[in-house]
CSV table of C-alpha atoms and ligand atoms in Angstrom, one decimal:
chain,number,residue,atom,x,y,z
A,1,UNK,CA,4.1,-9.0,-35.8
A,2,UNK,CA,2.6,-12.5,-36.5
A,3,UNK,CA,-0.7,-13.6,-34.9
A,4,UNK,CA,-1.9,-16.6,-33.7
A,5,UNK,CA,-5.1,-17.8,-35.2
A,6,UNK,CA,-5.7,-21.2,-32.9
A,7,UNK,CA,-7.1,-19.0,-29.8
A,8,UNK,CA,-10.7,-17.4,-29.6
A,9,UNK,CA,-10.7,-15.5,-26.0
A,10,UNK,CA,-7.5,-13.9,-26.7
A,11,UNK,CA,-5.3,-12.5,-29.7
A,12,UNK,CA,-1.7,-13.2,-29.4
A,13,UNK,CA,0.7,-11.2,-31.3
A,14,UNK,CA,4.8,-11.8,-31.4
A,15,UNK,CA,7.4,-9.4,-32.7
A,16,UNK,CA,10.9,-9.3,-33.7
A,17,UNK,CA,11.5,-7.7,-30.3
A,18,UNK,CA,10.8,-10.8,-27.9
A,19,UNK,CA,7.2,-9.2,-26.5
A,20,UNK,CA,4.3,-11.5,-27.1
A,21,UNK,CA,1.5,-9.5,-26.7
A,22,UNK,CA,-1.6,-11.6,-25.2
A,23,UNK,CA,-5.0,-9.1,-25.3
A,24,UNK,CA,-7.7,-10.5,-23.8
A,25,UNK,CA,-10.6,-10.4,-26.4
A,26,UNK,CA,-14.1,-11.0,-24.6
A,27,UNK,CA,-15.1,-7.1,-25.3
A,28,UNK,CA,-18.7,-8.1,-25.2
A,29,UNK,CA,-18.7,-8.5,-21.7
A,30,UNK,CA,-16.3,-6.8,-20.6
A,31,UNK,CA,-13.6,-9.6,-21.0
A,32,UNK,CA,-14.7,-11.3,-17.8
A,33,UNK,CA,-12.5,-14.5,-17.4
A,34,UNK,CA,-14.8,-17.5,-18.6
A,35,UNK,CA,-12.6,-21.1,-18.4
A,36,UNK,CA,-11.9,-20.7,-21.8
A,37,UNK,CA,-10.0,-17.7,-21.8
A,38,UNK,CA,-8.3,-18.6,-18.3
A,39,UNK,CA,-7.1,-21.5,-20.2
A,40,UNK,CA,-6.2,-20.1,-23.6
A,41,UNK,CA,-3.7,-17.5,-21.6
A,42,UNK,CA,-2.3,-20.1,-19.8
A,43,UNK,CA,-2.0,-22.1,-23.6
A,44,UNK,CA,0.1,-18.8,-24.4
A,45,UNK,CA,2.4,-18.7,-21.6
A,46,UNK,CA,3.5,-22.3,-21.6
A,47,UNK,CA,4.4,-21.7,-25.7
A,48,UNK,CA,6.1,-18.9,-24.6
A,49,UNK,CA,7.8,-20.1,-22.0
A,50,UNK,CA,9.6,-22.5,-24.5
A,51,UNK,CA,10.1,-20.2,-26.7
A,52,UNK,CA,13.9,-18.9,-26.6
A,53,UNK,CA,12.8,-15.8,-28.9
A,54,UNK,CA,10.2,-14.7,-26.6
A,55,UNK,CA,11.8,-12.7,-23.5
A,56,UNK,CA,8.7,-10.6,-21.9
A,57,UNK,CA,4.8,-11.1,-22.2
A,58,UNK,CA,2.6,-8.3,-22.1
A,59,UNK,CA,-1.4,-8.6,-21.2
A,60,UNK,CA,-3.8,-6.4,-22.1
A,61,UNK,CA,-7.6,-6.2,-22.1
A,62,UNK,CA,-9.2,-3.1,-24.2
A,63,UNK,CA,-10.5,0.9,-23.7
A,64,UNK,CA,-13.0,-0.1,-21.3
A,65,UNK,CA,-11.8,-2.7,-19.9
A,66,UNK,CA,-9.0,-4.7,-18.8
A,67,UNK,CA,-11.4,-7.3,-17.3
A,68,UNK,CA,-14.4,-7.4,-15.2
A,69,UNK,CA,-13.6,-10.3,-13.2
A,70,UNK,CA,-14.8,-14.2,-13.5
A,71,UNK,CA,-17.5,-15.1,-15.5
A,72,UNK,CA,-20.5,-14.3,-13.3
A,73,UNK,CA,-22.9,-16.8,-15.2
A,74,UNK,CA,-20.1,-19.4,-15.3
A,75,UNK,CA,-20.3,-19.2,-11.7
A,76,UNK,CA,-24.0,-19.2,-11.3
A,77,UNK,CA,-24.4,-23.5,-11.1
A,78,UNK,CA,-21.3,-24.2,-9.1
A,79,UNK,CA,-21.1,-26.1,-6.2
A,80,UNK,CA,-18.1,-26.2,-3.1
A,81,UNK,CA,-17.1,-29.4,-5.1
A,82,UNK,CA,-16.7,-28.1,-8.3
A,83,UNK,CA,-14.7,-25.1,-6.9
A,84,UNK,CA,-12.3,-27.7,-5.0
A,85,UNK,CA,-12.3,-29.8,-8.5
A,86,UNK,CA,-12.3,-26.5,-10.1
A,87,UNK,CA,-9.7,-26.7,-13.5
A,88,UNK,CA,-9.5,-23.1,-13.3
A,89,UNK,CA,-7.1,-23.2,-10.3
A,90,UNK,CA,-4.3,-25.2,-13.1
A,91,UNK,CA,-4.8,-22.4,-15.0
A,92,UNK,CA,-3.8,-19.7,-12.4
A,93,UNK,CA,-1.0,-22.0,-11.3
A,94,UNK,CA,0.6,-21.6,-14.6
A,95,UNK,CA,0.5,-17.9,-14.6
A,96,UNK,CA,1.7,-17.9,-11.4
A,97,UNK,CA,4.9,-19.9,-12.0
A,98,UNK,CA,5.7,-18.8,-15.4
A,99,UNK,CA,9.5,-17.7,-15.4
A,100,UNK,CA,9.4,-14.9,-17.7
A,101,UNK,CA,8.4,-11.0,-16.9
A,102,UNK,CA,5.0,-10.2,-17.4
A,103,UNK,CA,3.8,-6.8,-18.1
A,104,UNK,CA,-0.1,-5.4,-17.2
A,105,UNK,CA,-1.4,-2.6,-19.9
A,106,UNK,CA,-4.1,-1.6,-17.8
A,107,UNK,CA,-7.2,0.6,-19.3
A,108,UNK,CA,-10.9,0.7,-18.3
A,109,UNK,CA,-12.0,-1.9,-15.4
A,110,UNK,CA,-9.7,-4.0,-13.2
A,111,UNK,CA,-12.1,-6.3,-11.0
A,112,UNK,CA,-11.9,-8.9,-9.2
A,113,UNK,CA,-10.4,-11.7,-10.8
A,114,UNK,CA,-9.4,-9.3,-13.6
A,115,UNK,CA,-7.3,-7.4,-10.6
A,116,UNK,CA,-6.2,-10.7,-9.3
A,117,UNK,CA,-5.0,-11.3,-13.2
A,118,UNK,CA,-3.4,-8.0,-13.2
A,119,UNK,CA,-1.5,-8.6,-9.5
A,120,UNK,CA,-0.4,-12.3,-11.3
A,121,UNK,CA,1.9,-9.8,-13.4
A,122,UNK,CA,5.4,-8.4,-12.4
A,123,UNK,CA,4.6,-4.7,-13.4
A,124,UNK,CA,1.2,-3.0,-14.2
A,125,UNK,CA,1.1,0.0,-16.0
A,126,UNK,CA,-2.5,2.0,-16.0
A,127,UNK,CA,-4.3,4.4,-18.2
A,128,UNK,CA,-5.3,7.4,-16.0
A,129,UNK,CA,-9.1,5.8,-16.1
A,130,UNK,CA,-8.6,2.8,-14.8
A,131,UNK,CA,-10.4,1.6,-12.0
A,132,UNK,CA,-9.3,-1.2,-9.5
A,133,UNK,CA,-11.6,-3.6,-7.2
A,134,UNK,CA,-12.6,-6.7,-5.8
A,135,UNK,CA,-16.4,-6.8,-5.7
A,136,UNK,CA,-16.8,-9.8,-5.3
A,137,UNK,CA,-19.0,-9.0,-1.7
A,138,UNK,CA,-21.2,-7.8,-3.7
A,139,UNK,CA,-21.5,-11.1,-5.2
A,140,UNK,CA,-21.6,-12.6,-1.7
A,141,UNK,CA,-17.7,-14.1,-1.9
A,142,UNK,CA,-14.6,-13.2,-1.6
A,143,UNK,CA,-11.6,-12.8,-3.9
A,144,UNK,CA,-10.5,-16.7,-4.7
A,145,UNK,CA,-7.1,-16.1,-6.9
A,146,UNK,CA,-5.2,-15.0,-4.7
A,147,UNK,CA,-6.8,-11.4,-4.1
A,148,UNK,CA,-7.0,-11.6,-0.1
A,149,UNK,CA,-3.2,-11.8,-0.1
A,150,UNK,CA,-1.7,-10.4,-2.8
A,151,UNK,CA,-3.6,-7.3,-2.7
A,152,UNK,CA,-2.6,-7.0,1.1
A,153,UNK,CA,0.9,-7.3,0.6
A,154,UNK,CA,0.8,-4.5,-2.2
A,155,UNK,CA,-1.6,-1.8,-1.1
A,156,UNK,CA,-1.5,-2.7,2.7
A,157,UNK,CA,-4.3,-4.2,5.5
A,158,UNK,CA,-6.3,-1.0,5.5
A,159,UNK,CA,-6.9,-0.2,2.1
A,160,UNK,CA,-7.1,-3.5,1.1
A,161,UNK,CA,-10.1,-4.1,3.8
A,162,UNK,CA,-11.7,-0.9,2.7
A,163,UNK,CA,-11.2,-2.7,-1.1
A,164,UNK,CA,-12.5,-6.2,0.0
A,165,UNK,CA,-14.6,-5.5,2.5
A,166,UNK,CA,-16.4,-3.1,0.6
A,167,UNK,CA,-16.2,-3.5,-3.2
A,168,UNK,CA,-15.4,-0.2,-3.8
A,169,UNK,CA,-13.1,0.8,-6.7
A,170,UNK,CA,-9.9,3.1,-6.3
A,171,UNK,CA,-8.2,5.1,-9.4
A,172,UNK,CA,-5.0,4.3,-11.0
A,173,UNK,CA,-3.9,7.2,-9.2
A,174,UNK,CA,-4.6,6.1,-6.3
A,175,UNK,CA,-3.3,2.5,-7.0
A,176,UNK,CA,-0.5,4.1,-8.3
A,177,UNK,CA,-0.3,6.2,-4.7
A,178,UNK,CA,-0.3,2.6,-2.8
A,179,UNK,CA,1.6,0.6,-5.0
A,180,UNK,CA,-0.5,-1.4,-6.7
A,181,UNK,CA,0.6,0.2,-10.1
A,182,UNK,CA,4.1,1.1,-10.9
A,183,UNK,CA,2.9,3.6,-13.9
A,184,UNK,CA,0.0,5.9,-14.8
A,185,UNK,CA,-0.4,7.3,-18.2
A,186,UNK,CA,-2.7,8.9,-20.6
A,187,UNK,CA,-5.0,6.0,-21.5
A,188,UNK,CA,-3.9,6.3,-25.5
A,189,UNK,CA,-0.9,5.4,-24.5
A,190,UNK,CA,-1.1,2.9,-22.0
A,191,UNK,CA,-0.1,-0.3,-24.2
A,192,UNK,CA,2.7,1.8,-26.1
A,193,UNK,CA,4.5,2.2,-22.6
A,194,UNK,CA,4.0,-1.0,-21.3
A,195,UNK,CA,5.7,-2.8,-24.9
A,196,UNK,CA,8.3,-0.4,-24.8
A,197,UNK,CA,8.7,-1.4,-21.2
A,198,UNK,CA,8.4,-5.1,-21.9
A,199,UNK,CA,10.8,-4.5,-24.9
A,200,UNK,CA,14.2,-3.0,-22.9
A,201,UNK,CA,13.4,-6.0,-20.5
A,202,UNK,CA,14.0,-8.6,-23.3
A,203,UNK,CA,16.9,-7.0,-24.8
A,204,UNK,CA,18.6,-7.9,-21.0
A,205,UNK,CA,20.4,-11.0,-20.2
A,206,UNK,CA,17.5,-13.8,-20.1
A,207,UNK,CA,19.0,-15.7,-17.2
A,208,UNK,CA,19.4,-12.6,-15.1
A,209,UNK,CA,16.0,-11.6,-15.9
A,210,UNK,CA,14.4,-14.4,-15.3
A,211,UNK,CA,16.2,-14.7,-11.7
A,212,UNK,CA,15.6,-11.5,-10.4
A,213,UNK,CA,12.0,-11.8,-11.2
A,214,UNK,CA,12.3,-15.3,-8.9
A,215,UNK,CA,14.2,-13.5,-6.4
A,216,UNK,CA,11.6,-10.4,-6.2
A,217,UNK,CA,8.9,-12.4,-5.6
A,218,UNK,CA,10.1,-14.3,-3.0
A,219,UNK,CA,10.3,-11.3,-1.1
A,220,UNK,CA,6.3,-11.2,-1.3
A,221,UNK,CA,5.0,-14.6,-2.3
A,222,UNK,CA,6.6,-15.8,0.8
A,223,UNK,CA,4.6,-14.0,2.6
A,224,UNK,CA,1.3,-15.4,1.5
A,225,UNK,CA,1.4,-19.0,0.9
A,226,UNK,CA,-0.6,-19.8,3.9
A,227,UNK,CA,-3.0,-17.3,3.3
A,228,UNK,CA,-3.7,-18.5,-0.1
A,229,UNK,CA,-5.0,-21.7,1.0
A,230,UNK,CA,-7.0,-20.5,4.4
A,231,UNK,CA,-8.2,-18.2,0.9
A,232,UNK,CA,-9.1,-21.0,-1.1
A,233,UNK,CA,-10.8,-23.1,1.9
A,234,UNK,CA,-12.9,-20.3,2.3
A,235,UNK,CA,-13.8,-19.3,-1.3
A,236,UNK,CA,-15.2,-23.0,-1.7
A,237,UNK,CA,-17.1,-22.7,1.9
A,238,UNK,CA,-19.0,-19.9,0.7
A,239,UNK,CA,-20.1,-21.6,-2.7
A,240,UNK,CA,-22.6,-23.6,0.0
A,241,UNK,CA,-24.2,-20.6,0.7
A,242,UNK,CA,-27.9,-19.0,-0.3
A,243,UNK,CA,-25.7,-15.4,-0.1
A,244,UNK,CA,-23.8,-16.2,-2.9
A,245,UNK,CA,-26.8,-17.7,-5.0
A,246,UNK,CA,-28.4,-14.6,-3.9
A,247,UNK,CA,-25.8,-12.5,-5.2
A,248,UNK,CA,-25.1,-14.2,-8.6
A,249,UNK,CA,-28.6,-14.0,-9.2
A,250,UNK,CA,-29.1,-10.2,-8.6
A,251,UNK,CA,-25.7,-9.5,-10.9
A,252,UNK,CA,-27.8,-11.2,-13.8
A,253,UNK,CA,-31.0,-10.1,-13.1
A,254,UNK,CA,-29.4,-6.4,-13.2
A,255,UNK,CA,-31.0,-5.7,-9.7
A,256,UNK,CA,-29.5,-4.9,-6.1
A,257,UNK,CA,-28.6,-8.2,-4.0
A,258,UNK,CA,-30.8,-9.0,-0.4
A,259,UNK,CA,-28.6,-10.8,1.6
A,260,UNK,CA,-30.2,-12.8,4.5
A,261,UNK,CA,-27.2,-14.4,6.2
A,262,UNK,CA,-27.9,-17.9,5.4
B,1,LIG,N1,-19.0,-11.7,-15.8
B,1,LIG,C1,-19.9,-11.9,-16.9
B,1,LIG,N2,-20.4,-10.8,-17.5
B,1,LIG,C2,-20.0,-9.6,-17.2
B,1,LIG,C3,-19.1,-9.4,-16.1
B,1,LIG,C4,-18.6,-10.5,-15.4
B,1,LIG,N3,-17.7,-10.4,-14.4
B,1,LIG,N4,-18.9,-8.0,-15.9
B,1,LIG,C5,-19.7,-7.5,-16.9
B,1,LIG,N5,-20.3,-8.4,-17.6
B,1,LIG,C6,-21.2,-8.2,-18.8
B,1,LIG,C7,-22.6,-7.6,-18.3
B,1,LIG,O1,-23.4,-8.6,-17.8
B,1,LIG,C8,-23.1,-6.9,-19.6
B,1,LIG,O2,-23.6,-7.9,-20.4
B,1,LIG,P1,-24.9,-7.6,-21.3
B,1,LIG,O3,-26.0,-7.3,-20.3
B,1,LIG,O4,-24.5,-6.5,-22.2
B,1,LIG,O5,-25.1,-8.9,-22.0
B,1,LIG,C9,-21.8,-6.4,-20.2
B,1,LIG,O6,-20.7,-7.2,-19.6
B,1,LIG,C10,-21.5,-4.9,-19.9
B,1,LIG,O7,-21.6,-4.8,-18.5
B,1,LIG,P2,-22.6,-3.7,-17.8
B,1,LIG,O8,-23.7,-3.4,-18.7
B,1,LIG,O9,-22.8,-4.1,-16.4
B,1,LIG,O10,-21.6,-2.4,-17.9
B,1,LIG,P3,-21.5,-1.1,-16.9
B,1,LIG,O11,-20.6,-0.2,-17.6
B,1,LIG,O12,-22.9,-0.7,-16.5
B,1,LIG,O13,-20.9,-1.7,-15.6
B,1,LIG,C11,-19.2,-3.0,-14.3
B,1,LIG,C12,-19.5,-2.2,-15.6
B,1,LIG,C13,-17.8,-3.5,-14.5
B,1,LIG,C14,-19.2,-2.0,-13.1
B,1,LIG,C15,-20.3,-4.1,-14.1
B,1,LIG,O14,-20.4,-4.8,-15.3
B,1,LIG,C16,-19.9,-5.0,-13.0
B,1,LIG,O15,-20.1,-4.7,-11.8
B,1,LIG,N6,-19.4,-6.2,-13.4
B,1,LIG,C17,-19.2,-7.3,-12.4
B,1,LIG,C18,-17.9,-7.0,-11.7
B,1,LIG,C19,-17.6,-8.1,-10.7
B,1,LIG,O16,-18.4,-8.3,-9.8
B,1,LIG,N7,-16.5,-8.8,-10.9
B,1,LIG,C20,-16.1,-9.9,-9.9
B,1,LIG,C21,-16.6,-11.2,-10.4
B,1,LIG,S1,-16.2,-12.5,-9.2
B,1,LIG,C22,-11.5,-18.5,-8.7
B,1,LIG,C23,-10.7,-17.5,-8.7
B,1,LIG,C24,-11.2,-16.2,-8.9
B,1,LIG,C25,-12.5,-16.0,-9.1
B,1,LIG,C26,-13.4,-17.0,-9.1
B,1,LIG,C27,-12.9,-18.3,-8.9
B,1,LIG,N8,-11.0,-19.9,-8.5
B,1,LIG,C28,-9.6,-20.1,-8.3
B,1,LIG,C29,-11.9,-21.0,-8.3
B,1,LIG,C30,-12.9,-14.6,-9.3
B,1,LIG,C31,-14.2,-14.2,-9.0
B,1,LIG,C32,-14.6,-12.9,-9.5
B,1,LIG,O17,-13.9,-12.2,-10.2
């Protein structure tokens, strides 16, 4: 394996196999997704994506976490213009379009825009503690990568309201159940799985690969292009709003939110 010294938020490691192996390396809090690391992975992909040796990407986070979601005190000054002018969203767009599989190793929390991370990929494979959720309600938002859709179309309307509406976390199990994850394991052996996975897929023919993937998800990202950006529109609105200050606030003050309404 050689590593890639240039990033800081992740560690990027490629075989002889064609896996490159992107973990997410923020363990201090809990790999939330600060711009930086957003960026770095989408650094990666774009290499990779060149890169005729490199036939499958794999992402993982660590034992306790995959990641926690955004960066909470990123997202504590922002206004609806900066979420509108927001660089992040280039970032997302390149993990979205990149061409080649990509592979989820999944222990520890999945949440919010960690989840939405995690739904980016093709196949997610889970350590039996895993938890999945989109708190950001809690926060006084709503899921603004993609979350409101994409989670929908995988675990259905009802579970995905209970999810969203709610913040509550479900089990890999459970994810697993509604089709969220494709694979639960013991958690030791999570990332084992998923490059053994990732490898078979790049030993097949690259074109083919990289085709079926298109054709797959045009079966389900169809399906949500408008919702994405009534998503979007809506993620910005609520920026403008004393609940989400309110929210943000509480997170970093370690203390229970008081929403008012306004
Ligand atoms: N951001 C920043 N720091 C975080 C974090 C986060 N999301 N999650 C955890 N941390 C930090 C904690 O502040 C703590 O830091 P220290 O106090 O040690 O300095 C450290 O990680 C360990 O966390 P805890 O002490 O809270 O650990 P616990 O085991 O007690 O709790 C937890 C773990 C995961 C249940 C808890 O940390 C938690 O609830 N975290 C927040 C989860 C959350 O609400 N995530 C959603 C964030 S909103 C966008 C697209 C998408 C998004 C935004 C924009 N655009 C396209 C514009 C996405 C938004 C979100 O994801």
């Amino acid at each position: 394996m050689t590593q890639d010294g240039a990033f800081k938020d992740i560690i990027t490691e490629r075989g002889e196999d064609g896996v490159l192996l992107i973990r997410l390396n923020r363990p201090k809090a809990l790999n939330a997704l600060r711009t930086r690391l957003l960026e770095e992975i989408a650094e990666a992909l774009l290499a990779a994506g060149d890169d005729g040796d490199v036939g499958c990407v794999v992402i993982t986070g660590d034992d306790r976490a995959f990641a926690a979601g955004a960066d909470i005190g990123e997202m504590q000054d922002k206004t609806p213009v900066d979420v509108v002018r927001d660089p992040r969203a280039a970032h997302w767009a390149t993990i979205r379009t990149f061409r080649k599989p990509l592979v989820a190793a999944i222990n520890g929390f999945c949440l919010g825009g960690g989840n939405e991370l995690a739904m980016h990929c093709d196949i997610l494979i889970a350590g039996r503690t895993a938890s999945f959720g989109q708190p950001e309600i809690n926060l006084g938002i709503i899921p603004g990568a993609g979350g409101t859709q994409r989670l929908t179309a995988m675990v259905g309307k009802s579970k995905a309201m209970r999810m969203i509406l709610s913040g509550e976390r479900i089990t890999a199990e459970e994810a697993c159940a509604a089709g969220l994850v494709a694979e639960v394991c013991e958690p030791e052996l999570t990332l084992e799985r998923a490059m053994t996975l990732a490898r078979v897929i790049a030993s097949k023919a690259p074109l083919a690969v990289e085709l079926a993937k298109e054709a797959v998800l045009a079966a389900s990202d169809g399906l949500v292009k408008d919702g994405l950006a009534l998503e979007r529109k809506a993620f910005a609105l609520l920026f403008a709003t004393e609940d989400r200050r309110e929210g943000v606030r509480a997170f970093l003050e370690k203390r229970p939110p008081v929403f008012t309404g306004a």
